[in-house]
Each structure stands twice: as C-alpha cells, then as structure tokens.
mmCIF file of C-alpha atoms in Angstrom:
data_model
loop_
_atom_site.group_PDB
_atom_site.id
_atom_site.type_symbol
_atom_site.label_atom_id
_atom_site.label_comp_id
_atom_site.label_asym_id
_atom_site.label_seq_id
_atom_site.Cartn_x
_atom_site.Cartn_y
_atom_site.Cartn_z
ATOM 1 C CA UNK A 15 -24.245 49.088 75.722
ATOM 2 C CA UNK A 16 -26.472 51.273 74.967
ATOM 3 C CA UNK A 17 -30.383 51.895 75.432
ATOM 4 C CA UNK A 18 -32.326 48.774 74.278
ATOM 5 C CA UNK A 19 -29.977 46.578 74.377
ATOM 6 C CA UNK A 20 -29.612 43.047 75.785
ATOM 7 C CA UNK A 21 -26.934 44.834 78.353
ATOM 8 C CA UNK A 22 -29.717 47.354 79.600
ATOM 9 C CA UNK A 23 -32.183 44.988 79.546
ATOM 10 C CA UNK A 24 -30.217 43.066 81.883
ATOM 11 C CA UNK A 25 -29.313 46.407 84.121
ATOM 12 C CA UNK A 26 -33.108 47.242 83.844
ATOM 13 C CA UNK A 27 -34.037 43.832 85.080
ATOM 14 C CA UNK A 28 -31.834 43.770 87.972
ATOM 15 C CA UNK A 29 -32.924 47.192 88.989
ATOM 16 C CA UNK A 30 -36.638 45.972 89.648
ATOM 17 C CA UNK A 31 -37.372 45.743 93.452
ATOM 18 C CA UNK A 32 -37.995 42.351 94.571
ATOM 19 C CA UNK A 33 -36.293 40.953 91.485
ATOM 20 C CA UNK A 34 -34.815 37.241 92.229
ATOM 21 C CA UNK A 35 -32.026 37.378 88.826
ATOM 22 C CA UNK A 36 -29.406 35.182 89.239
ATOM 23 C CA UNK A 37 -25.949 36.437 87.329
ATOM 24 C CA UNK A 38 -23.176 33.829 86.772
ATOM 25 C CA UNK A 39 -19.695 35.379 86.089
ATOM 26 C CA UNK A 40 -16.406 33.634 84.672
ATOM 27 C CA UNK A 41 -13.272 34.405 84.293
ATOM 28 C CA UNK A 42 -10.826 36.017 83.502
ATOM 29 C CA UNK A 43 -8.997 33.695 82.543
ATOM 30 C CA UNK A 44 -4.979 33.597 81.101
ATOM 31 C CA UNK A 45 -2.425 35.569 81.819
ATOM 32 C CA UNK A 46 -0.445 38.767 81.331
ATOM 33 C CA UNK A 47 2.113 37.991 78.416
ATOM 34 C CA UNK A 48 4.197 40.924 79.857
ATOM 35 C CA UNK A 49 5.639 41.496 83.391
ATOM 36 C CA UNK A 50 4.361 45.004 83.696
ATOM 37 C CA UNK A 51 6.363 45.878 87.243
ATOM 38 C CA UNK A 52 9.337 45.483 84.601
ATOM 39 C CA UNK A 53 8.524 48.247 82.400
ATOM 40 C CA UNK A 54 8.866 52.038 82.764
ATOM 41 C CA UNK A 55 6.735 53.413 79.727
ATOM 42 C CA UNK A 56 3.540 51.598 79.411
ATOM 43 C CA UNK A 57 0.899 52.285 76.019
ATOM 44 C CA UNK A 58 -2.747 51.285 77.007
ATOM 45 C CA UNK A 59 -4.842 51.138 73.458
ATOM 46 C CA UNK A 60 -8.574 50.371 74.132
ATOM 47 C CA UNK A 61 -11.660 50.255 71.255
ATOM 48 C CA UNK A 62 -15.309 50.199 73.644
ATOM 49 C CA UNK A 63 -15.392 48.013 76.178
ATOM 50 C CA UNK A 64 -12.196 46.971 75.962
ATOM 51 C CA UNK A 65 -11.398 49.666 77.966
ATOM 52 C CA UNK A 66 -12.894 47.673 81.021
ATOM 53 C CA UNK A 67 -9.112 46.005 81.957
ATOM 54 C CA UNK A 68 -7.438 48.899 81.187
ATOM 55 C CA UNK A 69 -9.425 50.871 84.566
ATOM 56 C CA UNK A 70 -7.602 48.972 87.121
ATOM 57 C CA UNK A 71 -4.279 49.333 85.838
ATOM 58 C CA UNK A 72 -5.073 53.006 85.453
ATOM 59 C CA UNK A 73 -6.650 52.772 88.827
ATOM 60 C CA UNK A 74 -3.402 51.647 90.360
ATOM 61 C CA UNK A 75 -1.063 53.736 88.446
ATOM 62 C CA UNK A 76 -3.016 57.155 89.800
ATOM 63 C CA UNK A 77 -2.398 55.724 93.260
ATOM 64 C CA UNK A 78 1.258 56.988 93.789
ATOM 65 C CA UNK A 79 1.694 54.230 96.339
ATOM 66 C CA UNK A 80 0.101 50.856 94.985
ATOM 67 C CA UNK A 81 2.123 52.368 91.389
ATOM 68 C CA UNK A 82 5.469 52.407 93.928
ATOM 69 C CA UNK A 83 4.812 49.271 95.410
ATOM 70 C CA UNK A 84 3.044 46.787 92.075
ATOM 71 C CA UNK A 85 4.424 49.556 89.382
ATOM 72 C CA UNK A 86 7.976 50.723 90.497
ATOM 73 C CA UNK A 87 9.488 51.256 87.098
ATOM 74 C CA UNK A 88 6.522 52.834 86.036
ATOM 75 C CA UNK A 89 7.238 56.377 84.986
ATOM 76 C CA UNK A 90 4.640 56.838 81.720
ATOM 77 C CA UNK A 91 1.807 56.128 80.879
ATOM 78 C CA UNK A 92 -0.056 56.159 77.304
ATOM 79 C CA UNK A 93 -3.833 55.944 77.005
ATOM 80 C CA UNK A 94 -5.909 55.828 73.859
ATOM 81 C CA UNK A 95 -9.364 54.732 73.837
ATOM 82 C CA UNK A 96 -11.714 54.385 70.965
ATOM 83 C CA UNK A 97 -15.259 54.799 71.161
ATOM 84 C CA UNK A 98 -17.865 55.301 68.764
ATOM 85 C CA UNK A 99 -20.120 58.060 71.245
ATOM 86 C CA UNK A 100 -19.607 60.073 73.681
ATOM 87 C CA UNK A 101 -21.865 58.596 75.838
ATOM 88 C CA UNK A 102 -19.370 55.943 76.143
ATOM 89 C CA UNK A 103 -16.883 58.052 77.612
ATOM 90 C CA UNK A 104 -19.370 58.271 80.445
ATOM 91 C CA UNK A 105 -18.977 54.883 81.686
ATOM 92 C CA UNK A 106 -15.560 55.697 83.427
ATOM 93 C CA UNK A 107 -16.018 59.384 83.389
ATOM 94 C CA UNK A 108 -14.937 60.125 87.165
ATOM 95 C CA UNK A 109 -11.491 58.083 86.410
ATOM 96 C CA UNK A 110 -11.174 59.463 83.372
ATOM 97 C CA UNK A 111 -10.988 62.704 84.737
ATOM 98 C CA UNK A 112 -8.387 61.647 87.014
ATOM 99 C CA UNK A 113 -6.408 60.640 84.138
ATOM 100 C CA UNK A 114 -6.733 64.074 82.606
ATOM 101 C CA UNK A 115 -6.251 65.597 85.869
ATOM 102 C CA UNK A 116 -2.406 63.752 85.953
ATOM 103 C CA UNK A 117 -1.841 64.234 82.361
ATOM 104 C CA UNK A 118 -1.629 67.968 83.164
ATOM 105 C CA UNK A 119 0.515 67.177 85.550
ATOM 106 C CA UNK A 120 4.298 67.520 85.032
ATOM 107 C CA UNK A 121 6.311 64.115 86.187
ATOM 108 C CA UNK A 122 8.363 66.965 88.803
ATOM 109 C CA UNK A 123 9.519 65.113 91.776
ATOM 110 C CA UNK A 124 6.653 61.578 91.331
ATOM 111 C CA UNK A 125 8.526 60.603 88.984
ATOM 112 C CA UNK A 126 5.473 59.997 86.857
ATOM 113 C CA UNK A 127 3.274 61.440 83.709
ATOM 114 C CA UNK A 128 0.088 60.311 81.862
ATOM 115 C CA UNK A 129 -1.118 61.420 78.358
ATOM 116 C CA UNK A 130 -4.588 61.055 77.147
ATOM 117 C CA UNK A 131 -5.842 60.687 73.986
ATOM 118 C CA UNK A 132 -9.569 60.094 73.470
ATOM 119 C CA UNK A 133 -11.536 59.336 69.976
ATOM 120 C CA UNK A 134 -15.030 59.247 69.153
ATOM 121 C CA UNK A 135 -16.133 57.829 65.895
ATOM 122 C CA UNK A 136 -19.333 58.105 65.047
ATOM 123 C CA UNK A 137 -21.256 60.642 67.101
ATOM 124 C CA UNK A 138 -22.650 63.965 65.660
ATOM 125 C CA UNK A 139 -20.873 66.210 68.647
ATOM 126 C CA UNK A 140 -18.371 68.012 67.876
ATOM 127 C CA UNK A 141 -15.023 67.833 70.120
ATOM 128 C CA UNK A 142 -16.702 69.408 72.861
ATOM 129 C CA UNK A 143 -15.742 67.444 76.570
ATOM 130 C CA UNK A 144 -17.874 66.279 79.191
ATOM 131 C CA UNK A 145 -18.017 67.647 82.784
ATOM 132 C CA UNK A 146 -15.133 70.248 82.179
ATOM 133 C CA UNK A 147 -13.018 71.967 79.549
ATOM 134 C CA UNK A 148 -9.960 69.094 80.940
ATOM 135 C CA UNK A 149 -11.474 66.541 78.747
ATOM 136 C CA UNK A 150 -10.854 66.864 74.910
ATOM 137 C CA UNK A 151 -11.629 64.359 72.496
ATOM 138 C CA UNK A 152 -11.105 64.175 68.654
ATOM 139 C CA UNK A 153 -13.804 63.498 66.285
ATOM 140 C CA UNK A 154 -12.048 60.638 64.580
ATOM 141 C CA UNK A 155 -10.097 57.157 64.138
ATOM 142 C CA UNK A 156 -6.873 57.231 65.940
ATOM 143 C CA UNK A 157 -4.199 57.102 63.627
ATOM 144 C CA UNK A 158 -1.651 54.263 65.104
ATOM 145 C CA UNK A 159 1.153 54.899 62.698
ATOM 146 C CA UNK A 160 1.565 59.011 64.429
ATOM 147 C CA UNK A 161 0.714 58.390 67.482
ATOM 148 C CA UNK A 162 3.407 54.786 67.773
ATOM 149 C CA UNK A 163 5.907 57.023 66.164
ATOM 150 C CA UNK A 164 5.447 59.462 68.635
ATOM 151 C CA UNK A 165 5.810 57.461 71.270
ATOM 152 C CA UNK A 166 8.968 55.664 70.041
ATOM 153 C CA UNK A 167 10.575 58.763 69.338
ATOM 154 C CA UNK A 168 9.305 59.920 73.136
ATOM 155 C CA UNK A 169 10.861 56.516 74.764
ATOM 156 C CA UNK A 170 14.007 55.999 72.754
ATOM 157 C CA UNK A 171 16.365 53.307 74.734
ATOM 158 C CA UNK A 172 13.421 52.526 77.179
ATOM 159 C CA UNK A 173 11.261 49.317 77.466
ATOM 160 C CA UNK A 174 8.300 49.778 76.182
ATOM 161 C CA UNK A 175 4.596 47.061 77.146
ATOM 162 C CA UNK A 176 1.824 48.171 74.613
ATOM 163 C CA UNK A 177 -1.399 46.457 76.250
ATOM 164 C CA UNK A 178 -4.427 46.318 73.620
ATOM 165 C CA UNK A 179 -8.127 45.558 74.179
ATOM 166 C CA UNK A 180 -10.883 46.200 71.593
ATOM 167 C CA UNK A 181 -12.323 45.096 68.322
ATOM 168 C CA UNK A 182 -9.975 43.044 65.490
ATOM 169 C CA UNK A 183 -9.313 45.849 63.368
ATOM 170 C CA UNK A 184 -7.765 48.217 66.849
ATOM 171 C CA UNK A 185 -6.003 45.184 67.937
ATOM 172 C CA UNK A 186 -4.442 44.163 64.626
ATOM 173 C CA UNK A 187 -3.437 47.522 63.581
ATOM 174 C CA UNK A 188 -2.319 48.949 67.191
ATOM 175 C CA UNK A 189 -0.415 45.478 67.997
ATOM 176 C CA UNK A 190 1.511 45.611 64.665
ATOM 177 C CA UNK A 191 2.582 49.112 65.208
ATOM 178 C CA UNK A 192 3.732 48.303 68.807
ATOM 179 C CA UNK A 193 6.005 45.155 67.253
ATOM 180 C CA UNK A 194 7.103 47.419 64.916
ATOM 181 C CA UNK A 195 8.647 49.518 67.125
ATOM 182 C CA UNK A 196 9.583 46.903 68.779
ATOM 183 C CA UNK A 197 7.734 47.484 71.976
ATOM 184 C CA UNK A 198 6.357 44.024 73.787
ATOM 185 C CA UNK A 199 2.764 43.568 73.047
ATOM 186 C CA UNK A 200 0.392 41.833 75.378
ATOM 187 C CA UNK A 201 -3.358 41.165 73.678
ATOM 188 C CA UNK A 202 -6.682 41.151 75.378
ATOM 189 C CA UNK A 203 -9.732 39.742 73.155
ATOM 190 C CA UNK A 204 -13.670 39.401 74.699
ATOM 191 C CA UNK A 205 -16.211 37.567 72.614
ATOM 192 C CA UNK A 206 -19.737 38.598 73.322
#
C-alpha cells in the first residue's frame, strides 16, 4: 500500500501492456461467528486494510433492498476505520461517500441510519476531507472506551454484532470493549 511497495510493484507490473503475470488468489476461508441477518445494530471497526470485508457489507447495507432482503433487522450501522494517511481513505473513497451521504440521513420512514467515524494517524493534514466538506476525519487514535460507551448507551436492550478487522492492537482493544458491553464479537485477522 503505498508507492514503492511490493503491492504497487505488483499493480505496476500488471499494468504493463503485453504483460503475461499470473495472480493466484485463496480464500477466504472460515466463517462468520455471528448471524448478522439476526442483528439490528451492527459496529464495523476497521485499522487499514482491514477495511477490505467491511465494503461489501457496507455495500449491501446502502442498498435498501439487498439490506431488506440479506439484512432485515438491520436498522444501524457503526463504522470506524483507522488509517494512518489520508491517502488511504482514497481507496474506497466513492463508497465512503455514500456512507457519509446516509449518515446525514435521518432513519425517517427506511427504517435505517449510518454513523461515520474516520481516523487518521499519522499524516501531517490537518482534519480537512477529501472530495467535499461531507467527509470529516479526526487527526487521531480512536478512543474505543467513548466511542463503545456511546454506542451501548445508544442501543440499550438491542442486540448488538461488533465485526473487527485490522492490526492486533485495534482488534484486541475494540473486541474487548465490544465483550464488555456485552455485544457479540466476530474477528477478522489477514497475515501478509
């Protein structure tokens, strides 16, 4: 991720006309730990790339009628993603904007609401969005403990799936904080 790196080597290579690279996928492999159609209040937490299962789910959940049909308890949505520059955000920009674009959204007569909450970490910017105004970030770590409380206090008597995806320390701190609350917690991990 990144310029120079083994990823845009790879992206660079493929680009080249006439090139004859041969990718091999795998995966994914396991399963959801949590029935998601079950749940009406779900808390995506990604760090990086981990944000990369997280974009179908979102994907379906902006679609009013896949998130009726696959999603019909669904009625929140949480989103926190972690990255460490704003370039970063870039890679799902357009959906991300989407997201934004329902998070301003009241729930009304769908039925359902997003919030957003992005963090960059290490870049010299400061909280300024990308294409448009809709798309704050904060110049910092996310700060589990607040934003778990929040959404416990937000969710009271409600079943709650906290879905995590990102480097040990995100996973380990956001995962505690969901069990905590006592919200079911299903882990992704990727090893590079």
């Amino acid at each position: 991720m990144g310029e120079n790196t083994w990823t845009d080597r790879l992206r660079l290579a493929a680009q080249e006309k006439g090139s004859d690279l041969r990718v091999r996928l795998e995966g994914p492999y396991g399963h959801m730990s949590v029935k998601l159609e079950e749940y009406p209040d779900l808390v995506l937490i990604a760090g990086g790339v981990g944000f990369t299962p997280m974009a179908p789910l979102l994907e379906m959940a902006l679609d009013s009628e896949r998130r009726t049909n696959l999603l019909p308890h669904l009625r929140r949505i949480w989103l926190v993603w972690t990255v460490q520059s704003y370039d970063q955000l870039m890679w799902f920009e357009a959906l991300l904007l989407r997201c934004f674009s329902a998070s301003m959204v009241t729930s009304g007569s769908s039925g359902f609401s997003m919030k957003v909450q992005l963090f960059v970490t290490r870049d010299n910017r400061q909280g300024r969005s990308m294409a448009s105004s809709s798309m704050p970030f904060k110049k910092e770590r996310p700060d589990m403990d607040r934003i778990f409380n929040t959404i416990a206090r937000d969710t009271r008597g409600t079943d709650v799936a906290t879905l995590v995806c990102g480097p040990v320390s995100l996973v380990s701190s956001a995962s505690s904080r969901s069990r905590l609350h006592g919200f079911d917690c299903h882990v992704e991990t990727f090893n590079l």
